[in-house]
Structures are given as structure tokens and as C-alpha cells.
């Protein structure tokens, strides 16, 4: 391999210890976010990643993340996701499950368990943690469950 002249020691891989995350990031009522990978933490330019914790039985305020795509990985607990103009759709995810949230989709995270903290890892398509908190006056009381249908493994 040719010597590129890059200082890989200072500008290479960075490990961010889990006990050194940055709580000074955009927040939504009902959850606590901490940044791990951001411009401020590691100089990231195209992605943002961090953690989120939601107390037992708690729910976040409705929000969206602008033009960003988001991926949520459930580490512990059970996530109930509501989304739509009136939060009229609902689905649940457990440990090991991934959740994809497209740009501008109004959504709300709910800890579906009353006795454990919901813990997730969040990754977004830009290092800027855009959070637009919403006031949805008429939230749907009886949301419609939406099962995921796997396009690559059809059911028999």
C-alpha cells in the first residue's frame, strides 16, 4: 500500500466510551438522548449516532427529524412506535429489532413496558441532530396496527 501521507493515528478510527456520551443534543420531552458520533464528538460530517432512553411506561412528544432518515436499534425493552398525521398507526419492536423512520414522518416512541427502561441506539443520515417537536391536537385514540411484511421472504 502506498503511503498516503495521512496521519491515521490522529485522523483514523475513534472509540467513544459509553460513559462519555454528550447529553448536550436536541431533546424531545419524554426521552433522553446522548450523542456518540457527531461533528462535536468525532468530527463526523455525514452521520449522527447516539443513544436514547425512555423511562418505564413513558411516551415521548410527537416529533420528526426533518429531511433525515433515522434507524433505531432496540437494545433493551419494548418500543411501541406511533406515526402519522394523528399518530394513527402503531407497531412494536423488541431487543434486536431495527426501526426505520423516513424523513418528515411525525412519530412518537413509547416504552411499552412499565417495569424496564427502553434503551435504543439511534443513527441518522446527517451528523446534525435535527428534532422538530410537534403539537398534534387530535391524536388518534385507537391506532391501526401495521405489521411489517418482508419483501424478500414471502410467507408460505
PDB file of C-alpha atoms in Angstrom, residues 2-143:
ATOM      1  CA  UNK A   2       1.365   3.398  -0.950  1.00  0.00           C
ATOM      2  CA  UNK A   3       1.956   5.937   1.801  1.00  0.00           C
ATOM      3  CA  UNK A   4      -0.879   8.456   1.513  1.00  0.00           C
ATOM      4  CA  UNK A   5       0.725  10.883   3.933  1.00  0.00           C
ATOM      5  CA  UNK A   6      -2.379  10.774   6.134  1.00  0.00           C
ATOM      6  CA  UNK A   7      -1.957  10.911   9.892  1.00  0.00           C
ATOM      7  CA  UNK A   8      -4.116   7.861  10.651  1.00  0.00           C
ATOM      8  CA  UNK A   9      -3.213   7.966  14.354  1.00  0.00           C
ATOM      9  CA  UNK A  10      -4.957  11.333  14.785  1.00  0.00           C
ATOM     10  CA  UNK A  11      -7.466  11.072  11.920  1.00  0.00           C
ATOM     11  CA  UNK A  12      -8.361   7.382  11.930  1.00  0.00           C
ATOM     12  CA  UNK A  13     -10.710   5.207  13.947  1.00  0.00           C
ATOM     13  CA  UNK A  14     -12.087   6.729  17.140  1.00  0.00           C
ATOM     14  CA  UNK A  15     -13.656   4.821  20.010  1.00  0.00           C
ATOM     15  CA  UNK A  16     -16.194   6.754  22.073  1.00  0.00           C
ATOM     16  CA  UNK A  17     -16.595   5.144  25.519  1.00  0.00           C
ATOM     17  CA  UNK A  18     -20.223   4.553  26.500  1.00  0.00           C
ATOM     18  CA  UNK A  19     -19.798   6.594  29.676  1.00  0.00           C
ATOM     19  CA  UNK A  20     -18.588   9.668  27.754  1.00  0.00           C
ATOM     20  CA  UNK A  21     -21.588  10.432  25.523  1.00  0.00           C
ATOM     21  CA  UNK A  22     -22.722  14.034  25.083  1.00  0.00           C
ATOM     22  CA  UNK A  23     -26.143  14.911  26.597  1.00  0.00           C
ATOM     23  CA  UNK A  24     -25.983  18.379  25.002  1.00  0.00           C
ATOM     24  CA  UNK A  25     -28.031  17.415  21.955  1.00  0.00           C
ATOM     25  CA  UNK A  26     -31.550  18.182  20.766  1.00  0.00           C
ATOM     26  CA  UNK A  27     -34.161  16.627  23.081  1.00  0.00           C
ATOM     27  CA  UNK A  28     -37.818  15.642  22.894  1.00  0.00           C
ATOM     28  CA  UNK A  29     -39.971  15.553  26.041  1.00  0.00           C
ATOM     29  CA  UNK A  30     -40.217  12.034  27.475  1.00  0.00           C
ATOM     30  CA  UNK A  31     -36.830  10.741  26.305  1.00  0.00           C
ATOM     31  CA  UNK A  32     -33.163  11.351  26.975  1.00  0.00           C
ATOM     32  CA  UNK A  33     -30.765  11.426  24.002  1.00  0.00           C
ATOM     33  CA  UNK A  34     -26.974  11.375  24.154  1.00  0.00           C
ATOM     34  CA  UNK A  35     -24.686  11.834  21.140  1.00  0.00           C
ATOM     35  CA  UNK A  36     -21.839   9.434  20.467  1.00  0.00           C
ATOM     36  CA  UNK A  37     -20.979  10.194  16.836  1.00  0.00           C
ATOM     37  CA  UNK A  38     -21.390  13.832  15.806  1.00  0.00           C
ATOM     38  CA  UNK A  39     -19.359  16.730  14.475  1.00  0.00           C
ATOM     39  CA  UNK A  40     -18.600  17.881  18.018  1.00  0.00           C
ATOM     40  CA  UNK A  41     -17.666  14.424  19.327  1.00  0.00           C
ATOM     41  CA  UNK A  42     -15.585  12.964  16.483  1.00  0.00           C
ATOM     42  CA  UNK A  43     -15.781  15.359  13.533  1.00  0.00           C
ATOM     43  CA  UNK A  44     -18.458  13.357  11.693  1.00  0.00           C
ATOM     44  CA  UNK A  45     -19.759  15.073   8.568  1.00  0.00           C
ATOM     45  CA  UNK A  46     -22.497  12.796   7.214  1.00  0.00           C
ATOM     46  CA  UNK A  47     -23.986  10.773  10.081  1.00  0.00           C
ATOM     47  CA  UNK A  48     -25.141  11.195  13.673  1.00  0.00           C
ATOM     48  CA  UNK A  49     -25.424   8.349  16.186  1.00  0.00           C
ATOM     49  CA  UNK A  50     -26.296   8.171  19.819  1.00  0.00           C
ATOM     50  CA  UNK A  51     -28.432   6.549  22.455  1.00  0.00           C
ATOM     51  CA  UNK A  52     -31.928   7.142  23.717  1.00  0.00           C
ATOM     52  CA  UNK A  53     -33.512   6.055  26.998  1.00  0.00           C
ATOM     53  CA  UNK A  54     -37.226   6.166  27.798  1.00  0.00           C
ATOM     54  CA  UNK A  55     -38.418   5.544  31.346  1.00  0.00           C
ATOM     55  CA  UNK A  56     -40.842   2.696  32.119  1.00  0.00           C
ATOM     56  CA  UNK A  57     -44.341   3.446  30.826  1.00  0.00           C
ATOM     57  CA  UNK A  58     -43.266   6.837  29.415  1.00  0.00           C
ATOM     58  CA  UNK A  59     -44.007   8.269  25.972  1.00  0.00           C
ATOM     59  CA  UNK A  60     -42.236  10.966  24.009  1.00  0.00           C
ATOM     60  CA  UNK A  61     -43.798  14.010  22.493  1.00  0.00           C
ATOM     61  CA  UNK A  62     -44.640  13.783  18.799  1.00  0.00           C
ATOM     62  CA  UNK A  63     -41.750  14.919  16.591  1.00  0.00           C
ATOM     63  CA  UNK A  64     -39.928  14.395  13.294  1.00  0.00           C
ATOM     64  CA  UNK A  65     -36.343  14.765  12.096  1.00  0.00           C
ATOM     65  CA  UNK A  66     -36.777  16.923   9.006  1.00  0.00           C
ATOM     66  CA  UNK A  67     -35.104  15.559   5.882  1.00  0.00           C
ATOM     67  CA  UNK A  68     -33.110  12.979   7.839  1.00  0.00           C
ATOM     68  CA  UNK A  69     -33.596   9.226   7.701  1.00  0.00           C
ATOM     69  CA  UNK A  70     -33.351   7.528  11.106  1.00  0.00           C
ATOM     70  CA  UNK A  71     -32.622   3.995  12.217  1.00  0.00           C
ATOM     71  CA  UNK A  72     -33.439   2.871  15.747  1.00  0.00           C
ATOM     72  CA  UNK A  73     -31.972  -0.362  17.124  1.00  0.00           C
ATOM     73  CA  UNK A  74     -33.720  -1.668  20.235  1.00  0.00           C
ATOM     74  CA  UNK A  75     -31.117  -2.809  22.769  1.00  0.00           C
ATOM     75  CA  UNK A  76     -33.403  -3.497  25.755  1.00  0.00           C
ATOM     76  CA  UNK A  77     -37.117  -3.185  26.439  1.00  0.00           C
ATOM     77  CA  UNK A  78     -40.095  -2.953  24.114  1.00  0.00           C
ATOM     78  CA  UNK A  79     -40.648   0.039  21.813  1.00  0.00           C
ATOM     79  CA  UNK A  80     -44.137   0.980  20.675  1.00  0.00           C
ATOM     80  CA  UNK A  81     -43.912   3.346  17.703  1.00  0.00           C
ATOM     81  CA  UNK A  82     -46.827   5.549  16.659  1.00  0.00           C
ATOM     82  CA  UNK A  83     -46.721   7.620  13.475  1.00  0.00           C
ATOM     83  CA  UNK A  84     -48.813   9.571  11.001  1.00  0.00           C
ATOM     84  CA  UNK A  85     -50.522  12.980  10.930  1.00  0.00           C
ATOM     85  CA  UNK A  86     -52.590  11.987  14.000  1.00  0.00           C
ATOM     86  CA  UNK A  87     -50.269   9.183  15.210  1.00  0.00           C
ATOM     87  CA  UNK A  88     -52.881   6.852  13.761  1.00  0.00           C
ATOM     88  CA  UNK A  89     -50.536   3.903  13.063  1.00  0.00           C
ATOM     89  CA  UNK A  90     -48.721   1.679  15.568  1.00  0.00           C
ATOM     90  CA  UNK A  91     -46.106  -1.105  15.591  1.00  0.00           C
ATOM     91  CA  UNK A  92     -43.884  -2.650  18.270  1.00  0.00           C
ATOM     92  CA  UNK A  93     -40.233  -3.708  18.311  1.00  0.00           C
ATOM     93  CA  UNK A  94     -38.157  -5.627  20.847  1.00  0.00           C
ATOM     94  CA  UNK A  95     -34.484  -6.295  21.547  1.00  0.00           C
ATOM     95  CA  UNK A  96     -32.555  -6.922  18.337  1.00  0.00           C
ATOM     96  CA  UNK A  97     -35.182  -5.266  16.130  1.00  0.00           C
ATOM     97  CA  UNK A  98     -34.472  -2.315  13.831  1.00  0.00           C
ATOM     98  CA  UNK A  99     -36.930   0.524  13.165  1.00  0.00           C
ATOM     99  CA  UNK A 100     -36.682   2.756  10.076  1.00  0.00           C
ATOM    100  CA  UNK A 101     -38.171   6.264  10.234  1.00  0.00           C
ATOM    101  CA  UNK A 102     -38.338   8.081   6.857  1.00  0.00           C
ATOM    102  CA  UNK A 103     -37.842  11.859   6.528  1.00  0.00           C
ATOM    103  CA  UNK A 104     -40.560  14.185   7.871  1.00  0.00           C
ATOM    104  CA  UNK A 105     -42.696  11.348   9.350  1.00  0.00           C
ATOM    105  CA  UNK A 106     -44.413  12.526  12.560  1.00  0.00           C
ATOM    106  CA  UNK A 107     -43.780   9.857  15.188  1.00  0.00           C
ATOM    107  CA  UNK A 108     -43.774   9.075  18.882  1.00  0.00           C
ATOM    108  CA  UNK A 109     -41.796   6.500  20.841  1.00  0.00           C
ATOM    109  CA  UNK A 110     -43.493   4.771  23.771  1.00  0.00           C
ATOM    110  CA  UNK A 111     -41.933   2.447  26.323  1.00  0.00           C
ATOM    111  CA  UNK A 112     -44.416  -0.446  26.166  1.00  0.00           C
ATOM    112  CA  UNK A 113     -43.149  -1.839  29.476  1.00  0.00           C
ATOM    113  CA  UNK A 114     -43.999  -0.481  32.932  1.00  0.00           C
ATOM    114  CA  UNK A 115     -41.022  -2.028  34.716  1.00  0.00           C
ATOM    115  CA  UNK A 116     -37.939  -1.597  32.450  1.00  0.00           C
ATOM    116  CA  UNK A 117     -36.216   1.337  30.770  1.00  0.00           C
ATOM    117  CA  UNK A 118     -36.346   1.231  26.967  1.00  0.00           C
ATOM    118  CA  UNK A 119     -32.789   1.573  25.615  1.00  0.00           C
ATOM    119  CA  UNK A 120     -32.020   2.125  21.938  1.00  0.00           C
ATOM    120  CA  UNK A 121     -29.229   3.166  19.598  1.00  0.00           C
ATOM    121  CA  UNK A 122     -30.189   5.806  17.015  1.00  0.00           C
ATOM    122  CA  UNK A 123     -28.397   6.560  13.726  1.00  0.00           C
ATOM    123  CA  UNK A 124     -29.359   9.414  11.399  1.00  0.00           C
ATOM    124  CA  UNK A 125     -28.314  10.237   7.849  1.00  0.00           C
ATOM    125  CA  UNK A 126     -26.613  13.516   8.780  1.00  0.00           C
ATOM    126  CA  UNK A 127     -24.483  14.475  11.747  1.00  0.00           C
ATOM    127  CA  UNK A 128     -26.835  17.349  12.612  1.00  0.00           C
ATOM    128  CA  UNK A 129     -29.396  16.038  15.146  1.00  0.00           C
ATOM    129  CA  UNK A 130     -32.498  17.735  13.729  1.00  0.00           C
ATOM    130  CA  UNK A 131     -35.507  17.429  16.039  1.00  0.00           C
ATOM    131  CA  UNK A 132     -38.790  19.188  15.260  1.00  0.00           C
ATOM    132  CA  UNK A 133     -41.152  18.792  18.218  1.00  0.00           C
ATOM    133  CA  UNK A 134     -44.829  18.819  17.180  1.00  0.00           C
ATOM    134  CA  UNK A 135     -48.116  19.697  18.844  1.00  0.00           C
ATOM    135  CA  UNK A 136     -50.691  17.262  17.470  1.00  0.00           C
ATOM    136  CA  UNK A 137     -54.018  18.368  18.966  1.00  0.00           C
ATOM    137  CA  UNK A 138     -56.171  15.382  17.922  1.00  0.00           C
ATOM    138  CA  UNK A 139     -54.138  12.230  18.459  1.00  0.00           C
ATOM    139  CA  UNK A 140     -55.911   9.080  17.259  1.00  0.00           C
ATOM    140  CA  UNK A 141     -57.248   7.205  20.312  1.00  0.00           C
ATOM    141  CA  UNK A 142     -57.291   3.786  18.630  1.00  0.00           C
ATOM    142  CA  UNK A 143     -54.256   3.478  16.303  1.00  0.00           C
TER     143      UNK A 143
END
